[in-house]
Coordinates of C-alpha atoms in Angstrom, one line a residue:
Chain A
M9 CA 17.8 -39.6 1.1
I10 CA 18.4 -37.3 -1.8
L11 CA 16.7 -34.0 -2.1
V12 CA 15.8 -32.5 -5.5
L13 CA 15.0 -28.8 -5.0
G14 CA 13.7 -26.9 -8.0
S15 CA 10.7 -26.3 -10.3
L16 CA 9.4 -29.2 -12.4
A17 CA 9.1 -26.6 -15.2
E18 CA 12.8 -27.2 -15.6
P19 CA 13.4 -30.5 -17.3
M20 CA 16.6 -31.3 -15.4
I21 CA 14.6 -31.4 -12.1
G22 CA 12.1 -33.9 -13.4
T23 CA 14.7 -36.2 -15.1
V24 CA 17.0 -36.3 -12.2
F25 CA 14.1 -37.0 -9.8
D26 CA 12.7 -39.8 -12.1
T27 CA 16.1 -41.3 -12.7
L28 CA 17.0 -41.5 -9.0
R29 CA 13.6 -43.0 -8.2
S30 CA 13.9 -45.6 -11.0
R31 CA 17.2 -46.6 -9.4
G32 CA 15.3 -47.3 -6.1
R33 CA 16.8 -44.4 -4.2
L34 CA 14.8 -42.6 -1.6
V35 CA 14.4 -39.2 -3.2
V36 CA 12.2 -36.2 -2.3
H37 CA 11.2 -33.4 -4.5
V38 CA 10.4 -29.9 -3.1
S39 CA 9.4 -27.0 -5.3
P40 CA 10.8 -23.8 -3.9
S41 CA 7.7 -22.0 -5.2
D42 CA 5.8 -23.8 -2.5
L43 CA 7.7 -22.0 0.2
P44 CA 7.0 -20.4 2.6
A45 CA 3.4 -21.5 3.3
A46 CA 2.6 -24.8 1.5
V47 CA 6.1 -26.0 2.4
R48 CA 7.3 -24.5 5.7
L49 CA 10.9 -24.0 6.5
E50 CA 12.3 -24.4 10.0
V51 CA 15.9 -24.0 11.1
A52 CA 16.8 -24.2 14.8
L53 CA 20.0 -23.7 16.7
P54 CA 21.6 -25.4 18.6
G55 CA 21.5 -28.7 16.9
H56 CA 21.4 -27.3 13.4
D57 CA 18.0 -28.9 13.0
A58 CA 16.8 -27.8 9.6
R59 CA 13.4 -29.1 8.4
L60 CA 11.1 -28.7 5.5
L61 CA 7.4 -29.4 6.4
R62 CA 5.3 -30.3 3.4
S63 CA 1.6 -29.7 3.5
D64 CA 1.0 -33.5 3.0
G65 CA 2.5 -34.0 6.4
V66 CA 6.0 -35.1 5.2
V67 CA 8.7 -33.7 7.5
L68 CA 12.1 -33.6 5.8
S69 CA 15.0 -33.2 8.2
L70 CA 18.1 -32.0 6.3
Q71 CA 20.2 -34.1 8.8
Q72 CA 18.8 -37.2 7.0
V73 CA 19.6 -35.9 3.5
G74 CA 22.8 -37.3 2.0
A75 CA 22.9 -35.2 -1.2
I76 CA 21.0 -32.3 -2.8
Y77 CA 20.5 -31.2 -6.4
Q78 CA 19.1 -27.7 -6.4
R79 CA 18.1 -25.1 -9.0
V80 CA 16.5 -22.5 -6.9
G81 CA 18.0 -19.6 -8.7
F82 CA 15.7 -16.6 -8.7
V83 CA 12.5 -18.5 -8.5
D84 CA 9.3 -16.8 -7.5
F85 CA 8.4 -18.1 -4.1
Q86 CA 4.8 -18.6 -3.0
Q87 CA 2.8 -15.5 -2.7
I88 CA -0.7 -14.9 -1.4
T89 CA -2.9 -13.0 -3.8
G90 CA -3.0 -9.3 -3.4
Y91 CA 0.7 -8.7 -2.8
T92 CA 2.1 -5.4 -4.1
P93 CA 5.3 -5.8 -6.3
T94 CA 7.3 -4.5 -3.3
E95 CA 5.8 -7.1 -1.0
A96 CA 6.4 -9.8 -3.5
Q97 CA 10.0 -8.8 -3.8
F98 CA 10.3 -8.9 0.0
V99 CA 8.9 -12.4 0.1
N100 CA 11.3 -13.6 -2.6
S101 CA 14.3 -12.1 -0.9
E102 CA 13.3 -13.4 2.5
C103 CA 12.8 -16.9 1.3
L104 CA 16.1 -16.8 -0.5
A105 CA 17.8 -15.4 2.6
A106 CA 16.4 -18.3 4.6
L107 CA 17.2 -21.0 2.0
N108 CA 20.6 -20.1 0.7
P109 CA 22.5 -20.2 4.0
L110 CA 21.0 -23.7 4.6
L111 CA 22.3 -24.8 1.2
N112 CA 25.6 -23.2 1.8
L113 CA 26.2 -24.8 5.2
V114 CA 24.4 -28.2 5.2
P115 CA 27.3 -30.7 5.4
C116 CA 26.2 -33.0 2.6
L117 CA 27.0 -32.6 -1.1
V118 CA 25.0 -29.8 -2.7
V119 CA 25.0 -29.5 -6.5
N120 CA 25.8 -26.5 -6.5
R121 CA 26.1 -24.4 -3.4
P122 CA 24.5 -21.0 -3.9
H123 CA 27.6 -19.1 -2.8
A124 CA 29.7 -20.9 -5.5
V125 CA 27.1 -20.2 -8.2
T126 CA 27.0 -16.5 -7.2
A127 CA 30.7 -16.1 -7.2
A128 CA 31.1 -17.9 -10.5
A129 CA 28.5 -15.6 -12.1
C130 CA 31.1 -12.7 -11.9
R131 CA 32.8 -13.3 -15.2
P132 CA 36.3 -11.9 -14.5
W133 CA 36.4 -13.6 -11.2
Q134 CA 35.6 -17.0 -12.8
L135 CA 38.1 -16.4 -15.6
S136 CA 40.8 -15.7 -13.0
R137 CA 40.1 -18.9 -11.1
I138 CA 39.9 -20.9 -14.4
E139 CA 43.3 -19.5 -15.5
Q140 CA 44.9 -20.4 -12.1
A141 CA 43.6 -23.9 -12.5
G142 CA 45.6 -24.2 -15.7
L143 CA 43.2 -23.6 -18.5
R144 CA 44.2 -21.0 -21.1
V145 CA 41.9 -17.9 -21.2
P146 CA 42.0 -15.2 -23.9
E147 CA 43.7 -12.0 -22.9
T148 CA 41.1 -10.0 -21.0
I149 CA 41.0 -6.6 -19.4
V150 CA 38.5 -5.0 -17.0
T151 CA 38.9 -1.2 -17.0
N152 CA 37.3 2.2 -17.0
D153 CA 40.5 3.8 -18.3
P154 CA 40.0 4.9 -21.9
L155 CA 43.8 4.7 -22.7
Q156 CA 43.8 1.0 -21.6
V157 CA 40.7 0.4 -23.8
E158 CA 42.5 1.9 -26.8
D159 CA 45.7 0.1 -26.1
F160 CA 44.0 -3.3 -25.8
I161 CA 42.0 -2.8 -29.0
E162 CA 45.2 -1.8 -30.8
R163 CA 47.1 -4.7 -29.4
H164 CA 44.6 -7.2 -30.8
G165 CA 44.1 -5.4 -34.2
R166 CA 40.5 -4.6 -33.2
K167 CA 39.7 -8.3 -32.8
V168 CA 38.1 -7.7 -29.4
V169 CA 34.8 -8.7 -27.9
Y170 CA 32.9 -6.6 -25.3
K171 CA 31.2 -8.6 -22.6
S172 CA 29.6 -8.0 -19.3
N173 CA 31.4 -8.4 -15.9
S174 CA 28.2 -9.3 -14.1
P175 CA 25.5 -12.0 -14.9
M176 CA 22.9 -9.3 -15.7
R177 CA 23.6 -9.6 -19.4
L178 CA 25.1 -12.8 -20.7
N179 CA 25.6 -12.2 -24.4
N180 CA 28.3 -10.2 -26.1
L181 CA 27.3 -6.6 -25.7
G182 CA 28.1 -5.4 -29.2
E183 CA 29.9 -2.1 -29.8
I184 CA 32.4 -1.0 -27.3
P185 CA 31.3 2.2 -25.6
A186 CA 33.5 5.2 -26.6
R187 CA 33.7 6.3 -23.0
A188 CA 32.0 4.1 -20.4
V189 CA 31.7 5.4 -16.9
W190 CA 31.9 2.0 -15.4
P191 CA 34.6 -0.7 -16.0
V192 CA 34.0 -2.7 -19.2
L193 CA 35.3 -6.2 -19.9
L194 CA 37.1 -6.6 -23.2
Q195 CA 38.4 -10.0 -24.4
Q196 CA 40.7 -10.9 -27.2
R197 CA 38.6 -12.5 -30.0
V198 CA 39.8 -16.1 -30.6
P199 CA 38.6 -17.6 -33.9
G200 CA 37.8 -21.3 -33.8
T201 CA 35.3 -24.0 -33.0
D202 CA 33.1 -23.8 -30.0
V203 CA 33.1 -26.8 -27.6
R204 CA 30.9 -27.2 -24.5
V205 CA 32.3 -29.4 -21.8
H206 CA 29.9 -30.4 -19.0
V207 CA 31.8 -31.4 -15.9
V208 CA 29.9 -33.6 -13.5
G209 CA 32.1 -34.4 -10.5
E210 CA 35.1 -36.3 -12.1
R211 CA 33.4 -36.9 -15.4
T212 CA 33.5 -34.8 -18.5
F213 CA 31.2 -34.6 -21.6
A214 CA 32.4 -32.6 -24.5
S215 CA 30.3 -31.7 -27.6
L216 CA 30.7 -29.3 -30.5
W217 CA 28.3 -26.4 -30.1
R218 CA 26.0 -25.4 -32.9
D219 CA 23.1 -23.1 -32.8
S220 CA 21.0 -25.3 -35.1
P221 CA 19.0 -27.8 -33.1
D222 CA 18.6 -30.2 -36.0
T223 CA 22.1 -31.5 -36.2
L224 CA 23.6 -34.0 -33.8
P225 CA 26.8 -32.4 -32.6
A226 CA 30.0 -34.3 -32.8
Q227 CA 31.6 -35.3 -29.5
P228 CA 35.3 -34.6 -29.6
G229 CA 37.6 -36.4 -27.3
L230 CA 39.6 -34.3 -24.8
S231 CA 43.2 -34.9 -24.3
A232 CA 44.0 -36.2 -20.9
Q233 CA 45.6 -32.9 -19.9
L234 CA 42.6 -30.8 -21.1
D235 CA 40.2 -33.2 -19.4
L236 CA 42.1 -32.8 -16.1
Q237 CA 42.3 -29.0 -16.5
C238 CA 38.5 -28.8 -17.1
R239 CA 37.8 -30.8 -13.9
Q240 CA 40.4 -28.7 -11.9
A241 CA 38.8 -25.5 -13.2
V242 CA 35.3 -26.5 -12.1
A243 CA 36.6 -27.7 -8.7
A244 CA 38.5 -24.4 -8.3
L245 CA 35.2 -22.6 -8.6
G246 CA 33.7 -24.8 -5.8
L247 CA 31.3 -26.4 -8.2
S248 CA 30.4 -30.0 -8.8
L249 CA 28.4 -29.4 -12.0
A250 CA 29.2 -26.8 -14.6
C251 CA 29.5 -26.3 -18.4
L252 CA 32.8 -24.8 -19.7
H253 CA 32.7 -22.8 -22.9
L254 CA 35.8 -23.7 -24.8
R255 CA 37.0 -22.5 -28.2
V256 CA 39.5 -24.6 -30.1
D257 CA 41.6 -22.5 -32.4
D258 CA 43.2 -23.5 -35.8
N259 CA 46.3 -24.8 -34.0
G260 CA 44.1 -27.1 -31.9
E261 CA 44.7 -25.0 -28.8
A262 CA 41.7 -24.8 -26.4
W263 CA 40.8 -21.5 -24.8
C264 CA 38.3 -21.2 -22.1
L265 CA 35.8 -18.3 -22.6
G266 CA 33.8 -18.8 -19.5
V267 CA 31.7 -21.2 -17.4
D268 CA 28.0 -21.7 -16.8
P269 CA 27.7 -22.5 -13.1
S270 CA 24.1 -23.6 -13.4
P271 CA 23.9 -25.3 -16.8
P272 CA 20.6 -26.3 -18.4
F273 CA 22.2 -29.6 -19.4
S274 CA 19.0 -31.3 -20.6
R275 CA 19.0 -29.4 -23.9
Y276 CA 22.5 -30.7 -24.6
E277 CA 21.7 -34.1 -23.5
S278 CA 18.7 -34.4 -25.7
R279 CA 20.8 -33.5 -28.7
T280 CA 24.0 -35.3 -27.9
R281 CA 22.6 -38.4 -26.1
Q282 CA 25.4 -37.9 -23.6
P283 CA 24.4 -39.4 -20.2
I284 CA 24.8 -36.2 -18.2
T285 CA 21.7 -36.9 -16.0
A286 CA 23.0 -40.4 -15.3
A287 CA 26.4 -39.0 -14.3
L288 CA 24.8 -36.5 -12.0
C289 CA 22.6 -39.2 -10.4
D290 CA 25.8 -41.3 -9.9
L291 CA 27.4 -38.3 -8.2
L292 CA 24.5 -37.7 -5.9
E293 CA 24.1 -41.4 -5.1
N294 CA 27.8 -41.9 -4.4
A295 CA 27.7 -38.9 -2.0
E296 CA 24.7 -40.2 -0.3
R297 CA 26.2 -43.6 0.2
H298 CA 29.6 -42.5 1.3
G299 CA 28.7 -39.3 3.2
T300 CA 30.9 -37.2 1.0
G301 CA 30.1 -33.5 1.4
G302 CA 31.0 -30.8 -1.0
Chain B
M21 CA 61.3 1.6 -0.7
K22 CA 58.8 1.0 2.1
P23 CA 56.1 -1.7 1.5
R24 CA 52.8 -0.4 0.3
V25 CA 49.5 -1.0 2.2
L26 CA 46.3 -0.1 0.2
L27 CA 43.0 0.4 2.1
Y28 CA 39.7 0.6 0.3
G29 CA 36.6 1.8 2.1
S30 CA 34.4 4.6 3.3
P31 CA 34.4 7.2 6.1
Q32 CA 31.4 5.2 7.4
Q33 CA 33.9 2.4 8.3
P34 CA 35.8 4.0 11.3
G35 CA 37.8 0.9 12.0
L36 CA 39.4 0.9 8.6
H37 CA 40.2 4.6 8.7
Q38 CA 41.6 4.3 12.2
V39 CA 43.9 1.5 11.0
Y40 CA 45.0 3.8 8.2
Q41 CA 45.9 6.5 10.7
L42 CA 47.8 4.1 12.9
L43 CA 49.8 2.8 9.9
Q44 CA 50.6 6.4 8.9
A45 CA 51.8 7.2 12.4
R46 CA 54.1 4.2 12.5
E47 CA 55.7 5.2 9.2
R48 CA 56.8 1.7 8.4
V49 CA 54.8 1.4 5.2
R50 CA 53.3 3.7 2.5
A51 CA 49.6 3.6 3.4
T52 CA 47.1 4.7 0.8
Y53 CA 43.4 5.2 1.5
L54 CA 41.1 4.8 -1.4
T55 CA 37.6 6.2 -0.8
Q56 CA 34.9 3.9 -2.3
E57 CA 32.6 6.9 -3.0
Q58 CA 35.1 8.0 -5.7
F59 CA 34.7 4.8 -7.6
P60 CA 34.2 4.6 -10.6
R61 CA 33.9 8.3 -11.4
S62 CA 37.3 9.4 -10.1
T63 CA 39.1 6.1 -9.7
R64 CA 40.5 4.3 -12.7
M65 CA 41.3 0.6 -12.6
L66 CA 42.7 -2.1 -14.7
V67 CA 42.4 -5.9 -14.2
T68 CA 44.3 -8.1 -16.6
L69 CA 43.9 -11.8 -17.4
G70 CA 46.2 -13.7 -19.7
Q71 CA 49.9 -14.5 -19.3
E72 CA 51.3 -11.8 -21.5
L73 CA 49.6 -8.8 -19.9
P74 CA 51.2 -6.7 -17.1
P75 CA 49.6 -6.6 -13.7
G76 CA 46.6 -4.4 -13.2
F77 CA 46.3 -1.2 -11.2
I78 CA 44.0 1.2 -9.3
T79 CA 44.6 4.9 -9.1
D80 CA 45.0 6.9 -5.9
V81 CA 43.3 10.2 -5.1
D82 CA 45.7 12.1 -7.3
G83 CA 45.1 9.8 -10.3
V84 CA 48.5 8.0 -9.9
P85 CA 48.2 4.3 -10.8
I86 CA 49.2 1.8 -8.0
A87 CA 50.3 -1.4 -9.7
F88 CA 48.9 -4.5 -8.0
N89 CA 52.3 -6.2 -7.8
E90 CA 53.6 -3.2 -5.7
V91 CA 51.0 -3.8 -3.0
N92 CA 52.1 -5.7 0.1
T93 CA 48.7 -5.8 1.8
F94 CA 45.2 -4.8 0.7
C95 CA 42.6 -4.0 3.3
V96 CA 38.9 -4.0 2.5
D97 CA 35.9 -4.6 4.8
T98 CA 32.4 -4.4 3.3
F99 CA 32.1 -2.4 0.1
Y100 CA 29.3 -1.1 -2.2
V101 CA 29.0 0.9 -5.4
A102 CA 26.6 3.8 -4.9
R103 CA 23.8 4.0 -7.5
Q104 CA 24.1 7.8 -7.2
A105 CA 27.4 7.5 -9.1
F106 CA 25.3 6.8 -12.2
E107 CA 22.6 9.5 -11.9
D108 CA 23.5 10.9 -15.4
V109 CA 23.2 7.4 -16.9
A110 CA 19.9 6.4 -18.5
E111 CA 17.6 5.1 -15.9
G112 CA 17.3 1.6 -17.4
E113 CA 21.1 1.3 -17.4
Q114 CA 21.8 2.4 -13.8
G115 CA 21.3 -1.0 -12.3
F116 CA 23.5 -2.6 -14.9
A117 CA 26.2 0.0 -14.4
Q118 CA 26.1 -0.6 -10.7
A119 CA 26.3 -4.4 -11.1
E120 CA 29.1 -4.1 -13.6
S121 CA 31.1 -1.9 -11.3
W122 CA 30.6 -4.2 -8.4
A123 CA 31.8 -7.2 -10.4
A124 CA 34.8 -5.2 -11.6
L125 CA 35.8 -4.4 -8.1
M126 CA 35.4 -8.1 -7.0
S127 CA 37.7 -9.0 -9.9
A128 CA 40.2 -6.3 -8.8
F129 CA 40.3 -7.7 -5.3
E130 CA 40.7 -11.2 -6.6
S131 CA 43.5 -10.1 -8.8
L132 CA 45.3 -8.4 -5.9
S133 CA 45.2 -11.6 -3.9
A134 CA 47.6 -13.1 -6.5
Y135 CA 50.2 -10.6 -5.3
C136 CA 49.5 -9.7 -1.7
L137 CA 47.7 -10.4 1.5
V138 CA 44.0 -9.4 1.2
V139 CA 42.5 -8.5 4.6
N140 CA 39.8 -9.7 4.2
Q141 CA 38.9 -11.8 1.3
L142 CA 35.3 -11.3 0.2
S143 CA 34.5 -14.5 -1.6
R144 CA 32.8 -16.2 1.5
R145 CA 31.1 -13.2 2.9
D146 CA 27.8 -15.1 2.5
A147 CA 28.7 -16.7 5.8
L148 CA 28.1 -13.4 7.5
A149 CA 25.4 -11.9 5.2
S150 CA 22.7 -12.2 7.9
R151 CA 22.5 -12.9 11.6
Y152 CA 21.0 -16.3 10.7
S153 CA 24.0 -17.3 8.5
E154 CA 26.4 -15.9 11.1
L155 CA 25.0 -18.0 13.9
C156 CA 24.9 -21.1 11.7
T157 CA 28.6 -20.5 10.8
L158 CA 29.5 -20.1 14.5
A159 CA 27.6 -23.2 15.4
G160 CA 29.2 -25.1 12.5
A161 CA 32.6 -24.1 13.9
G162 CA 31.7 -25.7 17.2
F163 CA 30.7 -22.7 19.2
S164 CA 27.7 -22.7 21.5
V165 CA 25.3 -20.0 20.3
P166 CA 22.1 -18.3 21.5
R167 CA 19.0 -20.4 20.7
M168 CA 17.6 -19.4 17.3
L169 CA 14.7 -20.3 15.2
V170 CA 14.0 -19.3 11.6
T171 CA 10.6 -20.4 10.6
S172 CA 7.5 -19.8 8.6
N173 CA 5.6 -22.1 10.9
P174 CA 3.4 -20.2 13.4
E175 CA 3.1 -23.1 15.9
A176 CA 6.9 -23.6 16.0
A177 CA 7.3 -19.8 16.7
R178 CA 4.8 -20.0 19.5
Q179 CA 6.5 -22.9 21.1
F180 CA 9.9 -21.1 20.9
Y181 CA 8.5 -18.0 22.5
Q182 CA 6.9 -20.0 25.3
S183 CA 9.9 -22.2 26.0
L184 CA 12.0 -19.1 26.5
R185 CA 9.3 -17.4 28.6
G186 CA 9.1 -14.5 26.2
Q187 CA 12.9 -13.7 26.2
V188 CA 12.9 -13.5 22.4
V189 CA 13.8 -10.9 19.8
L190 CA 12.7 -11.1 16.2
K191 CA 13.6 -9.6 12.8
P192 CA 13.4 -10.4 9.1
V193 CA 15.8 -13.1 7.9
G194 CA 17.7 -11.2 5.3
G195 CA 20.3 -8.6 5.8
R196 CA 21.0 -6.9 9.2
P197 CA 18.0 -4.9 10.2
P198 CA 17.7 -4.3 13.9
F199 CA 16.0 -6.8 16.2
R200 CA 12.9 -5.9 18.1
R201 CA 11.7 -7.5 21.3
M202 CA 8.8 -10.0 20.7
N203 CA 5.7 -9.2 22.7
E204 CA 2.3 -10.7 23.5
G205 CA 0.8 -8.9 20.6
D206 CA 3.0 -10.7 18.2
L207 CA 1.6 -14.0 19.5
E208 CA -1.7 -12.9 18.1
R209 CA -0.2 -12.2 14.7
L210 CA 1.9 -15.3 14.4
D211 CA -0.2 -16.7 11.4
R212 CA 1.3 -13.8 9.4
I213 CA 4.8 -15.4 9.4
R214 CA 3.4 -17.9 6.9
L215 CA 3.9 -15.0 4.4
A216 CA 7.7 -15.0 4.9
P217 CA 10.1 -16.7 7.3
I218 CA 11.1 -14.8 10.4
H219 CA 14.2 -14.9 12.6
F220 CA 13.6 -15.5 16.3
E221 CA 16.4 -15.4 18.8
E222 CA 16.9 -15.9 22.5
I223 CA 17.8 -12.8 24.5
T224 CA 20.9 -13.5 26.5
S225 CA 22.6 -11.2 28.9
G226 CA 25.8 -10.8 30.8
S227 CA 29.2 -9.3 30.2
T228 CA 30.8 -9.9 26.8
A229 CA 34.4 -10.4 25.8
R230 CA 35.9 -10.9 22.4
L231 CA 38.5 -12.8 20.6
L232 CA 40.5 -10.8 18.0
V233 CA 41.9 -13.0 15.2
A234 CA 44.8 -11.1 13.6
G235 CA 46.6 -13.5 11.2
D236 CA 47.9 -16.4 13.3
N237 CA 47.5 -14.4 16.6
V238 CA 44.4 -14.5 18.7
L239 CA 44.0 -11.9 21.5
S240 CA 41.5 -12.2 24.4
L241 CA 39.9 -8.9 25.1
P242 CA 39.5 -7.0 27.4
E243 CA 43.0 -7.5 28.8
G244 CA 43.0 -9.9 31.6
V245 CA 39.9 -11.9 30.6
D246 CA 40.4 -15.6 30.8
I247 CA 38.9 -17.2 27.7
P248 CA 39.7 -20.9 27.2
S249 CA 42.4 -21.6 24.7
E250 CA 40.2 -24.0 22.8
L251 CA 37.8 -21.2 22.0
A252 CA 40.7 -19.2 20.6
A253 CA 41.7 -22.1 18.4
K254 CA 38.1 -22.5 17.1
A255 CA 38.0 -18.8 16.3
R256 CA 41.3 -18.9 14.4
S257 CA 40.3 -22.0 12.5
M258 CA 36.9 -20.7 11.6
C259 CA 38.2 -17.3 10.4
H260 CA 41.0 -18.8 8.4
G261 CA 38.5 -21.1 6.8
L262 CA 36.6 -18.1 5.7
Q263 CA 39.8 -16.3 4.6
L264 CA 39.2 -13.7 7.3
W265 CA 42.7 -12.7 8.5
L266 CA 41.4 -9.9 10.7
A267 CA 38.1 -10.5 12.6
E268 CA 36.4 -10.5 16.0
V269 CA 34.3 -13.1 17.7
G270 CA 32.2 -12.0 20.6
V271 CA 31.9 -14.4 23.5
R272 CA 30.1 -14.5 26.8
P273 CA 30.5 -16.7 29.9
M274 CA 27.3 -18.6 30.6
D275 CA 26.4 -21.1 33.4
D276 CA 27.2 -24.0 31.1
G277 CA 30.3 -22.6 29.4
W278 CA 31.1 -19.9 26.9
Q279 CA 28.8 -18.8 24.2
A280 CA 29.6 -17.1 20.9
T281 CA 27.4 -14.0 20.6
G282 CA 28.5 -12.9 17.1
M283 CA 31.3 -12.1 14.8
R284 CA 32.5 -9.2 12.7
T285 CA 34.9 -8.8 9.9
F286 CA 37.9 -6.5 10.3
V287 CA 38.5 -4.7 13.6
S288 CA 36.2 -2.2 15.4
P289 CA 37.4 1.1 16.8
E290 CA 36.5 -0.1 20.3
T291 CA 38.8 -3.1 19.9
L292 CA 41.6 -0.9 18.4
A293 CA 41.4 1.3 21.5
Q294 CA 42.3 -1.7 23.7
P295 CA 45.9 -1.9 24.9
G296 CA 48.2 -4.1 22.8
V297 CA 45.7 -4.4 19.8
A298 CA 47.5 -1.9 17.5
G299 CA 50.7 -3.7 18.2
V300 CA 49.3 -6.9 16.7
V301 CA 47.1 -5.5 13.9
C302 CA 49.7 -3.1 12.4
P303 CA 52.5 -5.6 12.1
L304 CA 50.2 -8.1 10.3
L305 CA 49.3 -5.4 7.7
E306 CA 52.9 -4.2 7.4
E307 CA 54.4 -7.6 6.9
G308 CA 51.6 -8.9 4.6
L309 CA 52.0 -12.5 3.5
E310 CA 55.3 -12.7 5.4
A311 CA 53.3 -12.5 8.6
F312 CA 52.1 -16.0 8.0
A313 CA 53.4 -19.5 7.8
P314 CA 54.0 -20.6 4.1
A315 CA 50.6 -22.3 3.9
V316 CA 48.8 -18.9 3.3

């Protein structure tokens, strides 16, 4: 059995569920926003018996599940009307606190485990792992030392980007603060062409990134070495599915600017026609058949 | 020059501070204690990525930079960045400043691990983030644990309470708030747990012992207690799997064998006070990576 855990408002959840079902797999969908009342969660020790009890009477034992695709993220869990904002926040944090350890510890493949997604959301941490895996990353500093900031800007002829360390703000932050109290992340600006590489298990899908939704992006081939480095980087982050943000400079050298550990791949798929959903379903099916955890 | 041991923590972590004092007394390393309450206002840091840049640093209490590649061992238990550090920052920016500082520290600790032994790595702390995940981790490592139920199902909670004849404590699932004893009145309110899952746990009693994992060594405490060697092997394997090089596992003899009652990262003052413990903990920190087989 394969469990798809996420909101149907996200297109990836629906397409993965439909694809697996069309392949004749036993697949169950659970919307986290139905927890904790419409879908009840139960975890018992000893025996590690974790079960989801749906209101339609279906009892789903996680011991029977061979693979999970989840996009729980920061979903709003089910709330009875009349909750104060504080109570609603409590319900959300409690449901996450109940669900995440389950997804972190269940022995089957989980795409992706919450702890890996959380860790990879820390930008300098992910860049460090990516660099250790062999991909080239632009020179980057994290510092609250004004002298280091000045030196770094000087070193790169002011061609520097200011980004966030945490996932709270994803885009470039604009002007570098003259004197930040907290450590800032500065990165060497690398001119070139943006390439997105979706890694799904051992498969990669590269496409040129353009902001315009009207054009069909080209799909550059990756060298065997770059392909391997991309897969190694994602594995080093403990992920089975991720989107690497590469920039290819004028010399054809690829630099990794970061990774999205929970990529909304359907919007790429609809534009590139790359079979990312099919690859993800292959991965889940294969894990279910062969009992390969993750 | 003597090797350098860097400790990052708070006066509220007496175990860490006691280790610092022990290291100072032994005079085999240069031990430096960095107070987390000083970060980021009075502590400067630099983390570097990219092959051409020099190693990063963190400054000591006098503002002197300590280069990461000069550190032999780095000790950190839990850590936080206090929101009060940003009281003069615009209110809408305080949460951001706190998250940015936290992520920066995580990256500094990760960067240090390229040069030295980090006791303990923080990347898998989710395994101990709550009592529920702690028990699941212990059970997953093969330990027998107290009976536990996390549920939003009133009927399941009622059955659990009755099967244990009321010997049950309860608490919210997240974090580590204190348990409270479950009582008959709670049975009347069980339908309320549909609003959020609750952690229920069996009350067990009896004398406890502990296994101290310090690098490759495992000590049974208190001295003289006879804990089976396979439990020690499980504790070492579990802790190493979580990159915890200094940790304690509480165990208790039961009628049907030993039960793990919990675990904690780093080393507690009570454990440090036991004979022979300092003689195992301090050499681990003094030797750093050399204390291990090459696999680490």
